[in-house]
Amino acid sequence: GAVVSQHPSRVICKSGTSVKIECRSLDFQATTMFWYRQFPKQSLMLMATSNEGSKATYEQGVEKDKFLINHASLTLSTLTVTSAHPEDSSFYICSARAGAVDTEAFFGQGTRLTVV
Amino acid sequence: KQEVTQIPAALSVPEGENLVLNCSFTDSAIYNLQWFRQDPGKGLTSLLLIQSSQREQTSGRLNASLDKSSGRSTLYIAASQPGDSATYLCAVRPEGFQKLVFGTGTRLLVSP
């Protein structure tokens, strides 16, 4: 299957700082990218959907000013957690899709964010 | 609102057994259903994708079926191995939406 690379895999930051997570599609052009959040022993919750060159669509309850998403090219999307707090500590996973809605979604390796 | 449920939540079997994981969804209006594997602290690995017009898909020891009208899918794992131990997630893509809606997952442990 296609490869989605997410970086970093782990990050620890201080409260009040910002953290950027990158998601790259290595061997295909991702027209749509998704950002999910996963709490321990729970399933994935979609945060936002982004299409290349346009603003991200956020799910209800997700603060767009706190979780900044940029999808500037067909191979790169970034999630920036601004002014991070301990409650933002979580596992963040990106996903990418190459084409129409019936095509397969591929996932990155995830980023474990710990805010201290 | 689409809801996806997986049963059982956890399963422990000895090596060599055949097993079935279940997934149910409340709204049959879906584009497709996808099964994933997640190892602890890792991302998701796509196992099988079944389009709404299909009944099943096979890959190696894995076979996934889809009964869209009843809102059910099963993942069959033949001759289980310790390396199959992981959390298995199913997800549906509702019609009219780009996103996937995930189930709660089944944690599988295969003992040597």
PDB file of C-alpha atoms in Angstrom:
ATOM      1  CA  GLY A   1       0.000   0.000   0.000  1.00  0.00           C
ATOM      2  CA  ALA A   2       0.887   3.647  -0.174  1.00  0.00           C
ATOM      3  CA  VAL A   3       3.124   5.169   2.501  1.00  0.00           C
ATOM      4  CA  VAL A   4       2.241   8.034   4.801  1.00  0.00           C
ATOM      5  CA  SER A   5       5.046   9.351   6.961  1.00  0.00           C
ATOM      6  CA  GLN A   6       4.361  11.282  10.146  1.00  0.00           C
ATOM      7  CA  HIS A   7       6.978  13.202  12.107  1.00  0.00           C
ATOM      8  CA  PRO A   8       7.886  13.364  14.922  1.00  0.00           C
ATOM      9  CA  SER A   9       6.810  10.056  16.446  1.00  0.00           C
ATOM     10  CA  ARG A  10       7.154  11.427  19.966  1.00  0.00           C
ATOM     11  CA  VAL A  11       7.387  14.956  21.331  1.00  0.00           C
ATOM     12  CA  ILE A  12       7.440  16.432  24.808  1.00  0.00           C
ATOM     13  CA  CYS A  13       6.822  20.140  25.198  1.00  0.00           C
ATOM     14  CA  LYS A  14       6.222  22.650  27.944  1.00  0.00           C
ATOM     15  CA  SER A  15       2.819  24.171  28.628  1.00  0.00           C
ATOM     16  CA  GLY A  16       2.247  27.283  26.582  1.00  0.00           C
ATOM     17  CA  THR A  17       4.506  26.346  23.694  1.00  0.00           C
ATOM     18  CA  SER A  18       3.465  25.290  20.199  1.00  0.00           C
ATOM     19  CA  VAL A  19       4.191  21.997  18.495  1.00  0.00           C
ATOM     20  CA  LYS A  20       4.100  21.208  14.782  1.00  0.00           C
ATOM     21  CA  ILE A  21       3.413  17.721  13.448  1.00  0.00           C
ATOM     22  CA  GLU A  22       4.090  16.864   9.800  1.00  0.00           C
ATOM     23  CA  CYS A  23       2.299  14.352   7.631  1.00  0.00           C
ATOM     24  CA  ARG A  24       3.704  13.424   4.232  1.00  0.00           C
ATOM     25  CA  SER A  25       2.449  11.122   1.506  1.00  0.00           C
ATOM     26  CA  LEU A  26       5.650   9.602   0.140  1.00  0.00           C
ATOM     27  CA  ASP A  27       4.585   7.864  -3.061  1.00  0.00           C
ATOM     28  CA  PHE A  28       1.266   9.427  -4.005  1.00  0.00           C
ATOM     29  CA  GLN A  29      -0.438  12.787  -4.162  1.00  0.00           C
ATOM     30  CA  ALA A  30      -2.899  13.219  -1.335  1.00  0.00           C
ATOM     31  CA  THR A  31      -5.871  15.277  -2.404  1.00  0.00           C
ATOM     32  CA  THR A  32      -7.393  14.932   1.043  1.00  0.00           C
ATOM     33  CA  MET A  33      -5.746  14.566   4.425  1.00  0.00           C
ATOM     34  CA  PHE A  34      -7.335  13.900   7.803  1.00  0.00           C
ATOM     35  CA  TRP A  35      -6.178  14.475  11.356  1.00  0.00           C
ATOM     36  CA  TYR A  36      -7.361  12.207  14.155  1.00  0.00           C
ATOM     37  CA  ARG A  37      -6.863  12.159  17.889  1.00  0.00           C
ATOM     38  CA  GLN A  38      -6.815   9.010  19.985  1.00  0.00           C
ATOM     39  CA  PHE A  39      -7.061   8.784  23.755  1.00  0.00           C
ATOM     40  CA  PRO A  40      -5.708   5.710  25.585  1.00  0.00           C
ATOM     41  CA  LYS A  41      -7.709   2.567  24.832  1.00  0.00           C
ATOM     42  CA  GLN A  42     -10.221   4.537  22.788  1.00  0.00           C
ATOM     43  CA  SER A  43     -10.927   4.751  19.110  1.00  0.00           C
ATOM     44  CA  LEU A  44      -9.944   7.487  16.711  1.00  0.00           C
ATOM     45  CA  MET A  45     -11.835  10.747  16.696  1.00  0.00           C
ATOM     46  CA  LEU A  46     -11.659  12.906  13.591  1.00  0.00           C
ATOM     47  CA  MET A  47     -10.448  16.436  14.255  1.00  0.00           C
ATOM     48  CA  ALA A  48     -10.424  17.937  10.783  1.00  0.00           C
ATOM     49  CA  THR A  49     -10.377  17.275   7.064  1.00  0.00           C
ATOM     50  CA  SER A  50      -8.173  19.245   4.721  1.00  0.00           C
ATOM     51  CA  ASN A  51      -8.055  19.470   0.953  1.00  0.00           C
ATOM     52  CA  GLU A  52      -4.949  20.772  -0.746  1.00  0.00           C
ATOM     53  CA  GLY A  53      -5.007  24.519  -1.183  1.00  0.00           C
ATOM     54  CA  SER A  54      -8.144  25.166   0.840  1.00  0.00           C
ATOM     55  CA  LYS A  55      -9.021  25.731   4.472  1.00  0.00           C
ATOM     56  CA  ALA A  56      -9.520  22.739   6.710  1.00  0.00           C
ATOM     57  CA  THR A  57     -12.971  21.663   7.823  1.00  0.00           C
ATOM     58  CA  TYR A  58     -13.057  21.102  11.554  1.00  0.00           C
ATOM     59  CA  GLU A  59     -15.327  18.710  13.408  1.00  0.00           C
ATOM     60  CA  GLN A  60     -17.707  20.079  15.987  1.00  0.00           C
ATOM     61  CA  GLY A  61     -15.979  20.857  19.256  1.00  0.00           C
ATOM     62  CA  VAL A  62     -12.478  21.150  17.785  1.00  0.00           C
ATOM     63  CA  GLU A  63     -10.951  24.603  18.254  1.00  0.00           C
ATOM     64  CA  LYS A  64      -9.602  25.758  14.904  1.00  0.00           C
ATOM     65  CA  ASP A  65      -7.456  28.469  16.494  1.00  0.00           C
ATOM     66  CA  LYS A  66      -5.800  25.919  18.745  1.00  0.00           C
ATOM     67  CA  PHE A  67      -5.259  23.187  16.183  1.00  0.00           C
ATOM     68  CA  LEU A  68      -3.935  24.893  13.057  1.00  0.00           C
ATOM     69  CA  ILE A  69      -3.932  22.770   9.926  1.00  0.00           C
ATOM     70  CA  ASN A  70      -2.100  23.618   6.745  1.00  0.00           C
ATOM     71  CA  HIS A  71      -2.278  21.538   3.563  1.00  0.00           C
ATOM     72  CA  ALA A  72      -0.039  23.583   1.318  1.00  0.00           C
ATOM     73  CA  SER A  73       0.914  20.856  -1.149  1.00  0.00           C
ATOM     74  CA  LEU A  74      -0.363  17.519  -2.396  1.00  0.00           C
ATOM     75  CA  THR A  75       2.208  15.667  -0.284  1.00  0.00           C
ATOM     76  CA  LEU A  76       2.329  17.618   2.974  1.00  0.00           C
ATOM     77  CA  SER A  77      -0.080  18.594   5.714  1.00  0.00           C
ATOM     78  CA  THR A  78       0.859  20.010   9.091  1.00  0.00           C
ATOM     79  CA  LEU A  79      -0.956  20.181  12.409  1.00  0.00           C
ATOM     80  CA  THR A  80       0.207  22.829  14.858  1.00  0.00           C
ATOM     81  CA  VAL A  81      -0.979  22.598  18.445  1.00  0.00           C
ATOM     82  CA  THR A  82      -0.773  26.154  19.707  1.00  0.00           C
ATOM     83  CA  SER A  83      -0.323  27.148  23.350  1.00  0.00           C
ATOM     84  CA  ALA A  84      -0.346  23.519  24.361  1.00  0.00           C
ATOM     85  CA  HIS A  85      -1.746  22.413  27.707  1.00  0.00           C
ATOM     86  CA  PRO A  86      -1.492  19.055  29.513  1.00  0.00           C
ATOM     87  CA  GLU A  87      -5.021  18.147  28.377  1.00  0.00           C
ATOM     88  CA  ASP A  88      -3.755  18.289  24.781  1.00  0.00           C
ATOM     89  CA  SER A  89      -1.523  15.308  25.541  1.00  0.00           C
ATOM     90  CA  SER A  90      -2.691  12.565  23.231  1.00  0.00           C
ATOM     91  CA  PHE A  91      -1.861  10.388  20.237  1.00  0.00           C
ATOM     92  CA  TYR A  92      -2.359  12.257  16.952  1.00  0.00           C
ATOM     93  CA  ILE A  93      -2.630  10.339  13.668  1.00  0.00           C
ATOM     94  CA  CYS A  94      -2.869  11.649  10.138  1.00  0.00           C
ATOM     95  CA  SER A  95      -4.430   9.935   7.158  1.00  0.00           C
ATOM     96  CA  ALA A  96      -4.255  10.587   3.450  1.00  0.00           C
ATOM     97  CA  ARG A  97      -6.305   9.629   0.435  1.00  0.00           C
ATOM     98  CA  ALA A  98      -5.279   9.906  -3.181  1.00  0.00           C
ATOM     99  CA  GLY A  99      -8.536  10.130  -5.031  1.00  0.00           C
ATOM    100  CA  ALA A 100     -12.273   9.772  -4.815  1.00  0.00           C
ATOM    101  CA  VAL A 101     -14.209   9.029  -1.642  1.00  0.00           C
ATOM    102  CA  ASP A 102     -14.301   5.317  -2.379  1.00  0.00           C
ATOM    103  CA  THR A 103     -10.522   4.962  -2.440  1.00  0.00           C
ATOM    104  CA  GLU A 104      -8.463   3.552   0.377  1.00  0.00           C
ATOM    105  CA  ALA A 105      -7.228   5.694   3.266  1.00  0.00           C
ATOM    106  CA  PHE A 106      -3.644   5.278   4.478  1.00  0.00           C
ATOM    107  CA  PHE A 107      -2.396   6.274   7.900  1.00  0.00           C
ATOM    108  CA  GLY A 108       0.782   7.666   9.379  1.00  0.00           C
ATOM    109  CA  GLN A 109       2.610   6.130  12.317  1.00  0.00           C
ATOM    110  CA  GLY A 110       1.148   8.589  14.790  1.00  0.00           C
ATOM    111  CA  THR A 111       2.673  11.199  17.108  1.00  0.00           C
ATOM    112  CA  ARG A 112       2.634  10.849  20.871  1.00  0.00           C
ATOM    113  CA  LEU A 113       2.385  14.384  22.301  1.00  0.00           C
ATOM    114  CA  THR A 114       3.090  14.928  25.991  1.00  0.00           C
ATOM    115  CA  VAL A 115       2.648  18.406  27.410  1.00  0.00           C
ATOM    116  CA  VAL A 116       4.326  18.962  30.772  1.00  0.00           C
TER     117      VAL A 116
ATOM    118  CA  LYS B   1     -25.546   9.883  12.988  1.00  0.00           C
ATOM    119  CA  GLN B   2     -23.449   6.887  12.019  1.00  0.00           C
ATOM    120  CA  GLU B   3     -22.255   4.728  14.902  1.00  0.00           C
ATOM    121  CA  VAL B   4     -19.901   1.770  14.618  1.00  0.00           C
ATOM    122  CA  THR B   5     -19.668  -0.963  17.232  1.00  0.00           C
ATOM    123  CA  GLN B   6     -17.237  -3.843  17.492  1.00  0.00           C
ATOM    124  CA  ILE B   7     -17.746  -7.043  19.418  1.00  0.00           C
ATOM    125  CA  PRO B   8     -15.995  -8.468  21.335  1.00  0.00           C
ATOM    126  CA  ALA B   9     -13.960  -5.665  22.901  1.00  0.00           C
ATOM    127  CA  ALA B  10     -11.208  -8.133  23.728  1.00  0.00           C
ATOM    128  CA  LEU B  11     -10.411 -11.662  22.661  1.00  0.00           C
ATOM    129  CA  SER B  12      -7.770 -14.135  23.796  1.00  0.00           C
ATOM    130  CA  VAL B  13      -7.155 -17.343  21.841  1.00  0.00           C
ATOM    131  CA  PRO B  14      -4.448 -19.993  21.558  1.00  0.00           C
ATOM    132  CA  GLU B  15      -2.296 -20.072  18.482  1.00  0.00           C
ATOM    133  CA  GLY B  16      -3.795 -21.891  15.503  1.00  0.00           C
ATOM    134  CA  GLU B  17      -7.432 -21.062  16.137  1.00  0.00           C
ATOM    135  CA  ASN B  18      -9.669 -19.557  13.505  1.00  0.00           C
ATOM    136  CA  LEU B  19     -11.512 -16.502  14.779  1.00  0.00           C
ATOM    137  CA  VAL B  20     -14.138 -13.963  13.801  1.00  0.00           C
ATOM    138  CA  LEU B  21     -14.286 -10.292  14.711  1.00  0.00           C
ATOM    139  CA  ASN B  22     -17.577  -8.471  14.349  1.00  0.00           C
ATOM    140  CA  CYS B  23     -18.399  -4.930  13.300  1.00  0.00           C
ATOM    141  CA  SER B  24     -21.845  -3.348  13.073  1.00  0.00           C
ATOM    142  CA  PHE B  25     -22.915   0.084  11.842  1.00  0.00           C
ATOM    143  CA  THR B  26     -26.205   1.884  12.252  1.00  0.00           C
ATOM    144  CA  ASP B  27     -26.626   3.526   8.824  1.00  0.00           C
ATOM    145  CA  SER B  28     -26.319   1.372   5.715  1.00  0.00           C
ATOM    146  CA  ALA B  29     -25.635   4.371   3.461  1.00  0.00           C
ATOM    147  CA  ILE B  30     -21.886   3.919   3.146  1.00  0.00           C
ATOM    148  CA  TYR B  31     -19.316   4.153   0.363  1.00  0.00           C
ATOM    149  CA  ASN B  32     -17.092   1.445   1.828  1.00  0.00           C
ATOM    150  CA  LEU B  33     -15.838  -0.274   4.962  1.00  0.00           C
ATOM    151  CA  GLN B  34     -12.207  -0.699   5.909  1.00  0.00           C
ATOM    152  CA  TRP B  35     -10.497  -2.986   8.436  1.00  0.00           C
ATOM    153  CA  PHE B  36      -7.297  -1.836  10.136  1.00  0.00           C
ATOM    154  CA  ARG B  37      -4.733  -3.230  12.508  1.00  0.00           C
ATOM    155  CA  GLN B  38      -3.116  -1.100  15.211  1.00  0.00           C
ATOM    156  CA  ASP B  39      -0.144  -2.200  17.271  1.00  0.00           C
ATOM    157  CA  PRO B  40       0.371  -0.497  20.674  1.00  0.00           C
ATOM    158  CA  GLY B  41       1.587   3.076  20.288  1.00  0.00           C
ATOM    159  CA  LYS B  42       1.585   2.829  16.501  1.00  0.00           C
ATOM    160  CA  GLY B  43      -0.458   4.060  13.600  1.00  0.00           C
ATOM    161  CA  LEU B  44      -2.958   2.088  11.575  1.00  0.00           C
ATOM    162  CA  THR B  45      -2.204  -0.509   8.936  1.00  0.00           C
ATOM    163  CA  SER B  46      -4.921  -1.008   6.349  1.00  0.00           C
ATOM    164  CA  LEU B  47      -5.889  -4.674   6.018  1.00  0.00           C
ATOM    165  CA  LEU B  48      -8.887  -4.820   3.712  1.00  0.00           C
ATOM    166  CA  LEU B  49     -11.190  -2.375   1.936  1.00  0.00           C
ATOM    167  CA  ILE B  50     -14.678  -3.486   0.888  1.00  0.00           C
ATOM    168  CA  GLN B  51     -16.698  -1.263  -1.403  1.00  0.00           C
ATOM    169  CA  SER B  52     -20.441  -0.974  -0.763  1.00  0.00           C
ATOM    170  CA  SER B  53     -21.170  -3.051  -3.868  1.00  0.00           C
ATOM    171  CA  GLN B  54     -18.914  -5.915  -2.743  1.00  0.00           C
ATOM    172  CA  ARG B  55     -19.683  -8.832  -0.428  1.00  0.00           C
ATOM    173  CA  GLU B  56     -16.181  -9.817   0.647  1.00  0.00           C
ATOM    174  CA  GLN B  57     -12.468  -9.310   0.242  1.00  0.00           C
ATOM    175  CA  THR B  58      -9.585 -11.683   0.956  1.00  0.00           C
ATOM    176  CA  SER B  59      -5.918 -11.157   1.691  1.00  0.00           C
ATOM    177  CA  GLY B  60      -3.848 -14.120   2.798  1.00  0.00           C
ATOM    178  CA  ARG B  61      -5.303 -15.525   6.023  1.00  0.00           C
ATOM    179  CA  LEU B  62      -7.773 -12.658   6.289  1.00  0.00           C
ATOM    180  CA  ASN B  63     -11.280 -12.576   4.877  1.00  0.00           C
ATOM    181  CA  ALA B  64     -13.703  -9.721   5.405  1.00  0.00           C
ATOM    182  CA  SER B  65     -17.382  -9.837   4.552  1.00  0.00           C
ATOM    183  CA  LEU B  66     -19.915  -7.048   4.246  1.00  0.00           C
ATOM    184  CA  ASP B  67     -23.705  -7.225   4.567  1.00  0.00           C
ATOM    185  CA  LYS B  68     -24.595  -3.613   3.953  1.00  0.00           C
ATOM    186  CA  SER B  69     -28.355  -3.997   4.332  1.00  0.00           C
ATOM    187  CA  SER B  70     -28.038  -5.430   7.829  1.00  0.00           C
ATOM    188  CA  GLY B  71     -25.167  -3.133   8.797  1.00  0.00           C
ATOM    189  CA  ARG B  72     -22.670  -5.867   9.540  1.00  0.00           C
ATOM    190  CA  SER B  73     -19.141  -6.856   8.655  1.00  0.00           C
ATOM    191  CA  THR B  74     -16.950  -9.684   9.888  1.00  0.00           C
ATOM    192  CA  LEU B  75     -13.199 -10.167   9.779  1.00  0.00           C
ATOM    193  CA  TYR B  76     -12.182 -13.809   9.686  1.00  0.00           C
ATOM    194  CA  ILE B  77      -8.620 -14.707  10.654  1.00  0.00           C
ATOM    195  CA  ALA B  78      -7.528 -18.225   9.803  1.00  0.00           C
ATOM    196  CA  ALA B  79      -4.881 -20.163  11.721  1.00  0.00           C
ATOM    197  CA  SER B  80      -4.098 -17.315  14.104  1.00  0.00           C
ATOM    198  CA  GLN B  81      -0.488 -16.587  15.077  1.00  0.00           C
ATOM    199  CA  PRO B  82       1.057 -14.663  17.999  1.00  0.00           C
ATOM    200  CA  GLY B  83       2.061 -11.995  15.497  1.00  0.00           C
ATOM    201  CA  ASP B  84      -1.628 -11.328  14.882  1.00  0.00           C
ATOM    202  CA  SER B  85      -1.924  -9.875  18.387  1.00  0.00           C
ATOM    203  CA  ALA B  86      -3.044  -6.248  17.995  1.00  0.00           C
ATOM    204  CA  THR B  87      -6.134  -4.073  18.091  1.00  0.00           C
ATOM    205  CA  TYR B  88      -8.385  -4.443  15.062  1.00  0.00           C
ATOM    206  CA  LEU B  89     -10.495  -1.479  14.016  1.00  0.00           C
ATOM    207  CA  CYS B  90     -13.258  -1.294  11.468  1.00  0.00           C
ATOM    208  CA  ALA B  91     -14.336   1.984   9.926  1.00  0.00           C
ATOM    209  CA  VAL B  92     -17.046   3.035   7.489  1.00  0.00           C
ATOM    210  CA  ARG B  93     -17.120   5.962   5.096  1.00  0.00           C
ATOM    211  CA  PRO B  94     -20.678   7.355   5.185  1.00  0.00           C
ATOM    212  CA  GLU B  95     -22.228   8.489   1.928  1.00  0.00           C
ATOM    213  CA  GLY B  96     -21.884  12.241   1.504  1.00  0.00           C
ATOM    214  CA  PHE B  97     -18.853  12.440   3.775  1.00  0.00           C
ATOM    215  CA  GLN B  98     -15.112  12.218   3.216  1.00  0.00           C
ATOM    216  CA  LYS B  99     -14.298  11.020   6.717  1.00  0.00           C
ATOM    217  CA  LEU B 100     -14.117   7.567   8.239  1.00  0.00           C
ATOM    218  CA  VAL B 101     -16.173   6.700  11.312  1.00  0.00           C
ATOM    219  CA  PHE B 102     -14.312   4.233  13.502  1.00  0.00           C
ATOM    220  CA  GLY B 103     -15.486   1.457  15.739  1.00  0.00           C
ATOM    221  CA  THR B 104     -14.266   0.952  19.261  1.00  0.00           C
ATOM    222  CA  GLY B 105     -11.866  -1.835  18.300  1.00  0.00           C
ATOM    223  CA  THR B 106     -11.221  -5.430  19.322  1.00  0.00           C
ATOM    224  CA  ARG B 107      -8.023  -6.177  21.241  1.00  0.00           C
ATOM    225  CA  LEU B 108      -6.766  -9.578  20.138  1.00  0.00           C
ATOM    226  CA  LEU B 109      -4.196 -11.651  21.992  1.00  0.00           C
ATOM    227  CA  VAL B 110      -2.947 -14.871  20.413  1.00  0.00           C
ATOM    228  CA  SER B 111      -0.967 -17.032  22.828  1.00  0.00           C
ATOM    229  CA  PRO B 112       1.834 -19.357  21.677  1.00  0.00           C
TER     230      PRO B 112
END
